[in-house]
Coordinates of C-alpha atoms and ligand atoms in Angstrom, one line a residue:
X1 CA -0.1 0.1 0.1
X2 CA 1.2 3.7 -0.4
X3 CA 4.6 4.7 1.5
X4 CA 5.1 7.9 2.8
X5 CA 8.6 9.8 4.1
X6 CA 8.9 12.9 4.8
X7 CA 12.0 15.1 6.4
X8 CA 12.3 18.4 7.9
X9 CA 15.8 19.8 9.1
X10 CA 19.0 21.2 8.9
X11 CA 20.4 18.6 6.5
X12 CA 19.1 18.5 2.9
X13 CA 16.3 16.2 2.5
X14 CA 16.5 14.5 -0.7
X15 CA 19.3 12.1 -0.2
X16 CA 17.6 10.9 2.5
X17 CA 14.4 10.8 1.3
X18 CA 15.4 9.1 -1.9
X19 CA 17.2 6.0 0.0
X20 CA 13.9 6.3 2.5
X21 CA 11.6 6.0 -0.5
X22 CA 13.3 3.3 -2.2
X23 CA 13.5 1.0 1.0
X24 CA 9.5 1.4 1.1
X25 CA 9.1 0.2 -2.6
X26 CA 8.5 -3.0 -0.7
X27 CA 4.8 -1.8 0.1
X28 CA 3.7 -2.2 -3.5
X29 CA 3.0 1.0 -5.9
X30 CA 2.3 2.1 -9.1
X31 CA 3.3 5.7 -8.8
X32 CA 5.8 7.9 -7.0
X33 CA 5.7 11.7 -6.3
X34 CA 7.5 14.1 -3.9
X35 CA 6.6 17.8 -2.9
X36 CA 9.8 19.9 -1.7
X37 CA 10.0 23.4 -0.3
X38 CA 12.2 25.4 -2.0
X39 CA 12.4 29.6 -2.4
X40 CA 10.2 30.0 -5.7
X41 CA 7.1 28.1 -4.1
X42 CA 6.7 24.1 -3.5
X43 CA 7.9 21.9 -6.0
X44 CA 6.1 18.7 -7.4
X45 CA 7.6 16.2 -9.2
X46 CA 5.6 13.0 -9.8
X47 CA 4.7 10.2 -12.8
X48 CA 3.3 6.7 -12.8
X49 CA 5.9 3.9 -13.2
X50 CA 8.9 3.0 -10.9
X51 CA 10.4 5.1 -8.6
X52 CA 13.9 5.1 -10.3
X53 CA 12.5 5.7 -13.4
X54 CA 10.3 8.8 -12.1
X55 CA 13.6 10.1 -10.3
X56 CA 15.7 9.8 -13.3
X57 CA 12.6 11.6 -15.4
X58 CA 12.3 14.5 -13.4
X59 CA 15.7 14.8 -12.0
X60 CA 15.1 14.5 -8.8
X61 CA 18.6 13.7 -7.3
X62 CA 19.3 17.1 -8.4
X63 CA 17.0 18.8 -6.3
X64 CA 17.5 20.1 -2.5
X65 CA 15.3 21.2 0.2
X66 CA 15.2 21.1 4.0
X67 CA 12.0 20.2 4.2
X68 CA 10.0 17.4 1.6
X69 CA 7.6 14.4 1.4
X70 CA 8.2 11.5 -0.9
X71 CA 5.3 9.3 -1.7
X72 CA 4.5 6.0 -3.5
X73 CA 0.9 5.4 -4.6
X74 CA -1.1 2.5 -4.5
X75 CA -4.1 2.8 -6.7
X76 CA -7.5 2.4 -4.5
X77 CA -9.4 5.5 -5.6
X78 CA -8.8 7.0 -9.0
X79 CA -7.1 4.7 -11.9
X80 CA -2.7 4.6 -12.5
X81 CA -2.3 7.9 -14.0
X82 CA -0.1 11.2 -13.2
X83 CA -2.8 13.0 -11.9
X84 CA -3.8 11.1 -9.2
X85 CA -0.3 10.4 -7.8
X86 CA 0.7 12.4 -4.7
X87 CA 1.2 15.0 -3.3
X88 CA -1.9 17.0 -4.0
X89 CA -1.8 20.6 -4.1
X90 CA -4.7 23.1 -3.2
X91 CA -5.7 25.8 -5.7
X92 CA -3.5 28.2 -4.3
X93 CA -0.2 26.1 -4.6
X94 CA 0.1 26.9 -1.2
X95 CA 0.0 23.4 0.4
X96 CA 1.4 19.8 -0.8
X97 CA -0.3 16.9 0.9
X98 CA 1.1 13.0 0.6
X99 CA -1.8 10.4 1.9
X100 CA -2.3 7.0 2.8
X101 CA -5.3 5.3 3.6
X102 CA -9.3 5.8 2.0
X103 CA -11.3 8.8 2.6
X104 CA -14.7 7.1 3.3
X105 CA -16.8 10.2 2.8
X106 CA -14.9 12.1 0.2
X107 CA -17.7 12.3 -2.1
X108 CA -19.9 14.7 0.2
X109 CA -16.8 16.6 1.3
X110 CA -16.1 17.2 -2.5
X111 CA -19.4 18.2 -2.8
X112 CA -19.3 21.0 0.0
X113 CA -15.8 22.1 -2.2
X114 CA -17.6 23.8 -4.9
X115 CA -15.7 26.6 -6.5
X116 CA -12.3 24.6 -5.7
X117 CA -10.3 23.3 -8.9
X118 CA -9.9 19.2 -8.5
X119 CA -7.4 17.9 -10.9
X120 CA -7.4 14.0 -9.9
X121 CA -10.1 11.5 -9.5
X122 CA -8.2 10.7 -5.8
X123 CA -10.1 11.1 -2.3
X124 CA -6.7 12.2 -1.3
X125 CA -7.2 15.8 -3.1
X126 CA -10.0 16.4 -1.0
X127 CA -7.7 17.1 1.8
X128 CA -5.4 19.5 0.5
X129 CA -8.9 21.9 -0.3
X130 CA -10.2 21.3 2.7
X131 CA -7.3 22.7 4.6
X132 CA -6.8 25.3 1.9
X133 CA -10.6 26.6 2.7
X134 CA -9.8 26.9 6.6
X135 CA -6.4 29.0 5.9
X136 CA -8.6 30.8 3.3
X137 CA -10.6 31.7 6.6
X138 CA -7.5 32.6 8.5
X139 CA -6.9 29.3 10.4
X140 CA -3.3 28.4 10.9
X141 CA -1.9 25.5 9.5
X142 CA -2.2 23.3 12.7
X143 CA -5.7 24.3 13.2
X144 CA -6.9 23.8 9.5
X145 CA -5.1 20.6 9.7
X146 CA -6.8 19.2 12.9
X147 CA -10.4 20.7 11.7
X148 CA -10.2 19.0 8.6
X149 CA -8.8 15.5 10.2
X150 CA -11.8 15.6 12.3
X151 CA -14.2 15.8 8.9
X152 CA -12.7 12.8 7.3
X153 CA -13.9 9.3 7.9
X154 CA -11.8 6.1 7.0
X155 CA -8.4 5.4 7.8
X156 CA -6.2 8.2 6.7
X157 CA -2.6 9.3 8.2
X158 CA -1.5 12.0 5.8
X159 CA 1.5 15.0 5.8
X160 CA 1.0 18.7 4.8
X161 CA 3.5 20.9 3.4
X162 CA 3.0 24.4 3.8
X163 CA 5.1 26.9 2.5
X164 CA 4.2 29.8 4.5
X165 CA 5.4 27.4 7.8
X166 CA 8.7 26.0 8.9
X167 CA 6.8 22.6 10.0
X168 CA 5.4 19.9 8.5
X169 CA 2.4 19.0 10.1
X170 CA 1.3 15.2 9.8
X171 CA -1.8 13.0 11.6
X172 CA -2.2 9.5 11.7
X173 CA -5.4 7.0 11.7
X174 CA -5.5 3.8 10.7
X175 CA -3.0 4.0 8.2
X176 CA 1.3 3.5 9.9
X177 CA 3.1 6.5 10.6
X178 CA 6.2 6.6 12.9
X179 CA 8.3 9.5 13.8
X180 CA 12.5 9.5 13.4
X181 CA 14.2 11.9 15.9
X182 CA 17.5 12.1 14.2
X183 CA 20.6 14.6 14.9
X184 CA 19.9 17.4 12.4
X185 CA 16.5 17.0 12.1
X186 CA 13.1 14.5 12.2
X187 CA 11.8 11.9 10.1
X188 CA 8.1 11.0 9.5
X189 CA 7.8 7.6 7.7
X190 CA 5.4 4.6 7.2
X191 CA 8.2 2.3 8.7
X192 CA 11.3 2.6 10.8
X193 CA 13.7 0.7 8.1
X194 CA 13.2 3.6 5.5
X195 CA 15.2 5.6 8.0
X196 CA 17.2 3.7 10.5
X197 CA 20.2 4.4 9.3
X198 CA 19.9 8.2 10.2
X199 CA 18.5 7.4 13.7
X200 CA 17.1 4.4 15.8
X201 CA 15.1 6.9 18.2
X202 CA 11.6 6.7 17.5
X203 CA 8.0 7.3 18.9
X204 CA 5.7 5.1 17.2
X205 CA 2.6 7.0 16.6
X206 CA -1.2 6.1 18.1
X207 CA -4.3 6.6 16.2
X208 CA -5.6 10.8 16.5
X209 CA -2.1 11.8 16.8
X210 CA -1.3 15.2 15.4
X211 CA 2.4 15.8 15.0
X212 CA 4.0 19.1 14.3
X213 CA 7.7 18.5 12.7
X214 CA 10.0 21.2 13.3
X215 CA 13.7 21.7 12.1
X216 CA 15.0 20.9 15.7
X217 CA 12.0 20.1 17.4
X218 CA 8.5 18.3 17.4
X219 CA 5.4 18.4 19.3
X220 CA 2.4 15.4 19.1
X221 CA -1.1 16.1 20.4
X222 CA -3.9 13.6 20.3
X223 CA -7.1 14.8 18.7
X224 CA -9.0 11.8 19.9
X225 CA -7.5 11.0 23.7
X226 CA -5.2 13.4 25.4
X227 CA -4.2 10.6 27.7
X228 CA -2.0 8.9 24.9
X229 CA 2.1 8.5 26.1
X230 CA 4.3 9.3 23.4
X231 CA 7.8 7.6 24.5
X232 CA 11.1 7.3 22.3
X233 CA 11.9 4.2 21.8
X234 CA 15.1 2.7 20.6
X235 CA 14.7 0.3 17.8
X236 CA 16.9 -2.5 18.1
X237 CA 18.1 -3.5 14.8
X238 CA 20.5 -1.3 12.3
X239 CA 20.4 -0.3 8.6
X240 CA 22.0 -3.9 8.3
X241 CA 19.1 -5.7 9.1
X242 CA 17.3 -4.1 6.4
X243 CA 19.5 -4.4 3.6
X244 CA 20.2 -7.3 0.9
X245 CA 23.7 -7.6 2.2
X246 CA 25.4 -10.3 -0.2
X247 CA 21.8 -11.8 -1.6
X248 CA 20.4 -11.3 -4.4
X249 CA 17.0 -10.8 -3.3
X250 CA 15.3 -10.3 0.0
X251 CA 13.4 -13.3 -0.2
X252 CA 16.7 -15.6 -0.4
X253 CA 18.2 -13.3 2.8
X254 CA 14.7 -13.9 4.5
X255 CA 14.6 -17.3 3.7
X256 CA 18.0 -18.2 5.3
X257 CA 17.7 -15.7 8.2
X258 CA 15.2 -18.3 9.7
X259 CA 18.0 -20.7 10.0
X260 CA 19.6 -18.1 12.7
X261 CA 16.3 -16.8 14.2
X262 CA 15.3 -20.5 15.6
X263 CA 18.3 -21.3 16.8
X264 CA 17.8 -17.6 18.8
X265 CA 15.1 -19.1 19.9
X266 CA 16.9 -21.4 22.2
X267 CA 18.3 -18.6 24.5
X268 CA 14.6 -16.7 25.1
X269 CA 13.4 -17.0 28.6
X270 CA 9.1 -17.1 26.6
X271 CA 7.7 -14.8 29.2
X272 CA 5.2 -13.3 27.0
X273 CA 4.6 -17.0 25.9
X274 CA 4.2 -17.9 29.3
X275 CA 1.7 -15.3 30.0
X276 CA -0.2 -15.7 26.8
X277 CA -0.4 -19.7 27.4
X278 CA -2.2 -18.6 31.1
X279 CA -4.7 -16.7 29.0
X280 CA -5.6 -19.3 26.5
X281 CA -5.7 -22.2 29.1
X282 CA -9.2 -20.9 30.7
X283 CA -10.4 -19.8 27.5
X284 CA -13.8 -21.5 26.5
X285 CA -12.7 -21.0 22.9
X286 CA -9.3 -19.6 21.4
X287 CA -9.6 -17.5 17.7
X288 CA -6.7 -17.2 16.0
X289 CA -6.9 -14.5 13.3
X290 CA -4.7 -13.7 10.6
X291 CA -4.7 -13.0 6.6
X292 CA -2.8 -14.1 3.9
X293 CA 0.3 -15.8 5.3
X294 CA -0.5 -15.0 9.0
X295 CA -3.7 -16.8 8.5
X296 CA -1.7 -19.8 7.7
X297 CA 0.4 -19.5 10.7
X298 CA -3.4 -19.5 12.6
X299 CA -4.1 -22.7 11.6
X300 CA -1.1 -24.1 12.8
X301 CA -1.7 -22.8 16.0
X302 CA -5.3 -23.3 16.1
X303 CA -4.2 -27.2 15.4
X304 CA -1.8 -27.4 18.1
X305 CA -4.0 -25.6 20.6
X306 CA -6.8 -28.6 19.8
X307 CA -4.0 -31.0 19.9
X308 CA -3.4 -29.8 23.0
X309 CA -6.9 -30.2 24.4
X310 CA -7.9 -26.6 24.2
X311 CA -10.7 -25.5 22.0
X312 CA -9.5 -23.4 19.1
X313 CA -10.2 -21.8 15.7
X314 CA -8.3 -20.3 12.9
X315 CA -10.6 -17.4 11.5
X316 CA -9.5 -15.0 8.5
X317 CA -9.8 -11.4 9.2
X318 CA -12.8 -10.2 7.5
X319 CA -14.7 -13.7 8.2
X320 CA -15.0 -12.9 11.7
X321 CA -18.3 -10.8 11.3
X322 CA -19.8 -14.4 10.8
X323 CA -19.0 -15.3 14.1
X324 CA -20.2 -12.0 15.9
X325 CA -23.0 -13.8 17.4
X326 CA -21.3 -16.5 18.8
X327 CA -18.1 -14.7 20.4
X328 CA -18.8 -14.7 23.8
X329 CA -16.7 -12.7 27.1
X330 CA -14.8 -15.9 28.0
X331 CA -13.0 -16.3 24.5
X332 CA -9.3 -15.1 23.7
X333 CA -8.0 -14.1 20.6
X334 CA -4.4 -14.7 19.1
X335 CA -3.9 -12.1 16.3
X336 CA -0.9 -13.1 14.1
X337 CA 0.2 -10.3 12.1
X338 CA 3.7 -9.0 10.4
X339 CA 2.8 -5.7 9.8
X340 CA 0.5 -5.1 12.6
X341 CA -1.4 -3.1 9.9
X342 CA -3.7 -5.4 8.2
X343 CA -7.0 -3.6 7.5
X344 CA -9.1 -7.0 7.2
X345 CA -7.8 -7.4 11.0
X346 CA -8.1 -3.8 12.2
X347 CA -11.9 -3.6 11.0
X348 CA -12.9 -6.9 12.9
X349 CA -11.3 -5.3 16.3
X350 CA -14.4 -3.9 17.9
X351 CA -15.8 -7.5 17.9
X352 CA -13.4 -8.4 20.4
X353 CA -13.7 -5.3 22.4
X354 CA -14.5 -7.5 25.7
X355 CA -11.8 -10.1 25.2
X356 CA -8.5 -10.8 25.8
X357 CA -6.1 -10.5 23.0
X358 CA -2.7 -12.0 22.4
X359 CA -0.4 -10.7 19.6
X360 CA 2.2 -12.6 17.6
X361 CA 2.8 -9.4 15.7
X362 CA 6.6 -8.2 13.6
X363 CA 6.0 -4.6 13.9
X364 CA 6.3 -2.9 17.4
X365 CA 4.3 0.3 17.7
X366 CA 1.8 -1.1 15.0
X367 CA -1.9 -0.6 15.3
X368 CA -2.3 -4.0 16.1
X369 CA 0.6 -4.6 18.7
X370 CA -1.3 -1.5 20.5
X371 CA -4.5 -3.3 20.9
X372 CA -3.4 -6.5 22.7
X373 CA -3.3 -7.5 26.0
X374 CA -0.1 -9.8 25.6
X375 CA 2.3 -8.7 23.0
X376 CA 4.4 -11.3 21.9
X377 CA 7.1 -10.2 19.4
X378 CA 7.9 -12.0 16.3
X379 CA 11.3 -10.8 16.2
X380 CA 11.8 -11.5 12.8
X381 CA 13.5 -8.2 12.1
X382 CA 12.8 -6.1 9.1
X383 CA 10.7 -8.4 6.7
X384 CA 11.0 -6.5 3.1
X385 CA 10.1 -9.4 0.3
X386 CA 6.5 -8.7 -0.3
X387 CA 6.0 -12.9 0.3
X388 CA 6.2 -13.6 3.8
X389 CA 8.7 -16.6 4.8
X390 CA 10.6 -15.6 8.6
X391 CA 7.7 -14.2 10.1
X392 CA 5.6 -16.8 8.8
X393 CA 7.7 -19.7 10.4
X394 CA 8.3 -17.8 13.8
X395 CA 4.4 -16.5 14.0
X396 CA 3.7 -20.7 13.6
X397 CA 6.4 -21.4 16.2
X398 CA 5.0 -18.9 18.6
X399 CA 1.4 -20.3 18.2
X400 CA 2.4 -23.8 18.7
X401 CA 4.3 -22.8 21.5
X402 CA 1.5 -21.1 23.4
X403 CA -0.5 -24.6 22.7
X404 CA 1.9 -26.7 24.3
X405 CA 3.0 -24.5 27.2
X406 CA -0.8 -24.1 28.0
X407 CA -0.9 -27.9 28.2
X408 CA 2.3 -28.0 30.7
X409 CA 4.3 -29.1 27.6
X410 CA 7.2 -26.6 28.3
X411 CA 10.0 -29.5 28.1
X412 CA 8.5 -31.6 24.9
X413 CA 8.3 -27.6 23.5
X414 CA 12.0 -27.0 24.1
X415 CA 13.3 -30.5 23.3
X416 CA 11.3 -29.9 19.8
X417 CA 12.8 -26.6 19.4
X418 CA 16.4 -28.2 19.8
X419 CA 15.6 -31.6 17.7
X420 CA 14.2 -28.9 14.9
X421 CA 17.8 -26.7 15.1
X422 CA 19.4 -29.7 15.4
X423 CA 18.4 -31.4 12.4
X424 CA 18.1 -28.0 10.3
X425 CA 21.8 -28.1 9.9
X426 CA 21.2 -31.4 7.4
X427 CA 18.1 -29.4 5.7
X428 CA 20.0 -27.2 3.1
X429 CA 22.6 -30.0 2.3
X430 CA 23.8 -30.0 -1.7
X431 CA 21.5 -32.9 -2.6
X432 CA 18.0 -31.1 -1.5
X433 CA 19.3 -28.1 -2.6
X434 CA 19.9 -29.6 -6.3
X435 CA 16.6 -31.4 -5.8
X436 CA 15.0 -28.2 -4.9
X437 CA 16.3 -26.6 -8.3
X438 CA 15.2 -29.8 -10.8
X439 CA 11.6 -29.3 -9.1
X440 CA 11.7 -25.9 -9.9
X441 CA 13.2 -26.5 -13.1
X442 CA 10.0 -28.7 -13.8
X443 CA 7.5 -26.3 -12.5
X444 CA 8.7 -23.0 -14.4
X445 CA 6.8 -24.5 -17.4
X446 CA 3.7 -25.5 -15.9
X447 CA 0.1 -23.6 -15.8
X448 CA -1.2 -25.3 -12.7
X449 CA 0.6 -27.0 -9.7
X450 CA -1.5 -29.1 -7.2
X451 CA -0.2 -29.1 -3.7
X452 CA -1.2 -31.9 -1.4
X453 CA -1.0 -33.4 2.2
X454 CA -3.0 -34.2 5.0
X455 CA -3.2 -32.7 8.8
X456 CA -0.6 -29.8 9.3
X457 CA 0.8 -31.0 6.1
X458 CA -2.4 -29.6 4.3
X459 CA -1.8 -26.0 5.9
X460 CA 2.0 -26.4 4.5
X461 CA 0.1 -27.6 1.4
X462 CA -2.0 -24.2 1.7
X463 CA 0.9 -22.1 2.3
X464 CA 3.2 -23.5 -0.5
X465 CA 0.6 -23.1 -3.1
X466 CA 0.1 -19.2 -1.8
X467 CA 4.5 -18.7 -1.7
X468 CA 4.2 -20.5 -5.2
X469 CA 1.2 -18.4 -6.6
X470 CA 2.6 -15.1 -5.1
X471 CA 6.2 -14.9 -6.7
X472 CA 6.2 -17.3 -10.0
X473 CA 2.5 -16.3 -11.1
X474 CA 1.5 -19.9 -11.9
X475 CA -1.9 -21.2 -10.6
X476 CA -1.2 -23.5 -7.8
X477 CA -4.1 -25.1 -5.8
X478 CA -3.5 -26.7 -2.2
X479 CA -6.0 -30.1 -1.6
X480 CA -6.0 -32.0 1.2
X481 CA -4.8 -35.2 0.0
X482 CA -7.8 -37.0 1.8
X483 CA -10.5 -35.1 -0.3
X484 CA -8.8 -35.4 -3.6
X485 CA -11.1 -38.4 -4.3
X486 CA -14.0 -35.9 -4.1
X487 CA -13.8 -34.0 -7.2
X488 CA -10.1 -33.4 -7.8
X489 CA -9.4 -36.4 -8.9
X490 CA -11.3 -35.9 -12.1
X491 CA -8.5 -33.4 -13.6
X492 CA -5.6 -35.7 -13.2
X493 CA -3.5 -36.8 -16.2
X494 CA 0.2 -37.5 -16.9
X495 CA 0.5 -33.3 -17.8
X496 CA -0.1 -33.2 -13.9
X497 CA 2.4 -32.4 -11.4
X498 CA 1.7 -32.6 -7.6
X499 CA 3.5 -31.0 -4.6
X500 CA 2.9 -33.6 -1.7
X501 CA 4.1 -33.4 1.7
X502 CA 4.2 -36.2 3.8
X503 CA 4.8 -36.5 7.1
X504 CA 5.4 -39.7 9.6
X505 CA 1.9 -39.1 11.4
X506 CA 0.0 -39.3 8.5
X507 CA 2.5 -41.0 6.2
X508 CA 0.4 -44.3 5.1
X509 CA -3.1 -42.5 4.6
X510 CA -1.3 -39.9 2.4
X511 CA 0.8 -42.5 0.3
X512 CA -2.8 -44.2 -0.2
X513 CA -4.2 -41.1 -1.4
X514 CA -1.1 -40.4 -3.8
X515 CA -1.6 -43.7 -5.1
X516 CA -4.4 -42.8 -6.6
X517 CA -3.2 -39.9 -8.4
X518 CA -0.1 -41.9 -9.9
X519 CA -2.8 -44.6 -10.9
X520 CA -3.9 -41.8 -13.1
X521 CA -1.1 -40.7 -14.3
X522 CA -0.4 -38.0 -12.2
X523 CA 3.2 -37.0 -11.5
X524 CA 4.5 -36.6 -8.1
X525 CA 7.1 -34.3 -6.2
X526 CA 7.6 -35.6 -2.9
X527 CA 8.8 -33.4 0.3
X528 CA 9.3 -35.9 3.1
X529 CA 11.7 -37.2 5.2
X530 CA 11.6 -40.5 3.1
X531 CA 11.8 -41.1 -0.3
X532 CA 9.0 -43.2 -1.4
X533 CA 8.2 -45.1 -4.5
X534 CA 5.0 -43.2 -5.5
X535 CA 7.4 -40.1 -5.8
X536 CA 8.8 -39.2 -9.3
X537 CA 11.1 -36.5 -7.7
X538 CA 11.9 -36.1 -4.0
X539 CA 12.9 -33.4 -1.9
X540 CA 14.3 -34.4 1.5
X541 CA 13.1 -32.8 4.6
X542 CA 14.2 -33.3 8.2
X543 CA 12.1 -34.7 11.5
X544 CA 11.6 -31.3 13.7
X545 CA 9.1 -32.9 16.2
X546 CA 6.1 -30.6 17.0
X547 CA 8.1 -27.9 14.5
X548 CA 8.8 -30.0 11.2
X549 CA 6.4 -27.6 9.5
X550 CA 9.5 -25.0 10.0
X551 CA 12.0 -27.1 7.5
X552 CA 9.1 -28.0 5.2
X553 CA 8.1 -24.7 4.9
X554 CA 12.2 -23.5 4.1
X555 CA 11.9 -26.1 1.4
X556 CA 8.4 -24.9 0.0
X557 CA 9.9 -20.8 -0.1
X558 CA 13.1 -22.1 -1.7
X559 CA 11.0 -24.0 -4.1
X560 CA 8.6 -20.6 -5.0
X561 CA 11.8 -18.7 -5.1
X562 CA 13.6 -20.6 -7.5
X563 CA 11.0 -21.1 -9.6
X564 CA 10.3 -17.0 -9.5
X565 CA 14.1 -16.9 -10.7
X566 CA 13.7 -19.3 -13.1
X567 CA 11.2 -17.4 -15.0
X568 CA 12.9 -13.9 -14.8
X569 CA 10.4 -12.5 -12.2
X570 CA 11.6 -10.4 -9.2
X571 CA 10.4 -12.2 -6.2
X572 CA 10.9 -9.4 -3.6
X573 CA 8.2 -7.3 -5.4
X574 CA 5.6 -9.5 -7.2
X575 CA 3.4 -7.8 -9.7
X576 CA -0.4 -6.5 -8.2
X577 CA 1.0 -7.4 -4.4
X578 CA 1.4 -5.1 -1.4
X579 CA 3.3 -6.0 1.6
X580 CA 0.9 -4.4 3.9
X581 CA -2.5 -4.2 3.1
X582 CA -4.4 -1.4 4.5
X583 CA -7.6 -1.7 2.7
X584 CA -10.5 -3.6 3.0
Ligands
G6P1 C1 -0.5 -9.3 2.3 C2 0.7 -10.0 2.3 C3 1.1 -11.1 2.6 C4 0.6 -11.3 3.9 C5 -0.5 -10.9 4.2 C6 -1.1 -10.5 5.9 O1 -1.4 -9.9 1.3 O2 1.7 -9.8 0.7 O3 2.7 -11.7 2.6 O4 0.6 -12.7 4.6 O5 -0.8 -9.4 3.6 O6 -0.4 -9.7 6.1 P1 0.2 -9.4 7.9 O7 1.0 -8.2 8.0 O8 -0.9 -9.5 8.7 O9 1.2 -10.7 8.2

């Protein structure tokens, strides 16, 4: 979704913001634009296309300013065209506004702005004219922004550059916005990694916060709840964590990081997991809520809870509405989200207002992280590739740990973590890597691939299929191997390939189902810790006890990554997808 970064300070903003906006590209976008304060007025450059292409076309790198806003737009309201790129200006060219979010009542607001000249089809443009309207009536910029914020409905974070003011003024609601406090100036941005090379001191803003960002100072007031505290936090990752290093893509870097991240878990005290376990133990029902890949982590957690004797169900964020009549105060929610900003979940928070909430979330200070009673940081560090990898496996591990701790199986959990880490050393050996390469070589030319598995292997099939779709654009469908006979078997021929995930716990049953595929000419790529006759190709995974899914997952991620590379696709930025989906 849209990315915004702004700087106001004593240094030249342009190099900071060029670097920052490139770091925000992972969010997904179709246009780039910037507004720079200058002696001759506000300079606006914007166009559709890749950030670097627009920058080079308009020679943005040759401009300079101490106060500027850069923006990447993900079209929601109004098509992909230059006029719809942000920032938006008012009729007098006094202000420029960059926005992330949706203004739900834009139509009626636009209606009230008769006489103003609109140049775009966006909802955002009502902001610049509403602010202008108030400035024309004599309001100062802060009052104009504050009063405008009160008029708009929906989730909207925006930054305003006023050529008559030393300050930038911003408000946050729904969409992410963080403040970075650097030596010679201050940043506002959609995320921390975009400016972390220049400061690790941040304020995670809350909904309703209005920030007046001066060159040397800043002030924050909350327009909804004046008791909100604005502590300065120190982030514990460096710019290095948010860079590719020697890897060709973020996706492969993030896949490989899992080995170290899983090992680190062995020296964790799990205080927050213990707190969460105490909550779920007494729950009538535990709902695990997630979207996309995080929903698959929720499925892993729900299954682990049920297997440990605790009633649990995984629900996709938007679907919670169908449970509204049955949610009771004794139910507990576990929210799983990498970004902590997914609209499908934020929108259903009111349904959980009376319940205890646990968050397994990667982004400290995010909207969802602020809403939960027990916050379990995923601790994956910045995840920049659109397709989630390390956040998924860690979320699956944390939700499984909650289940095992709740059942008093702490020792089993620690044992299984160690087993997984020990066997992880044998996972990515040359024979396995070359088997993945061969499978990717086969898959790259296909139009359809099935992913099959039973029980938790079915969850991995869902995740493996999603990864492949996301980064290789191949249609991939996950089917519970047990249900293949209820219809999909009709599709099998010798042209069909299925990736089968087979664990010890369901080996015989799954193999029986795979024989049915094989008997009809289907080809099977098996992912298992043992080779089987039914497999045409074999990728060996390792035993990992309760956490065997981590190893299966790493193989499925590599399979998707390699296929993407063979097809010449950039796996970090698949077309049409965004990392953080802040719209309905
Ligand atoms: C988007 C991303 C997915 C992600 C999903 C949920 O669709 O492309 O990779 O799994 O959102 O995001 P969250 O941040 O809530 O985990």
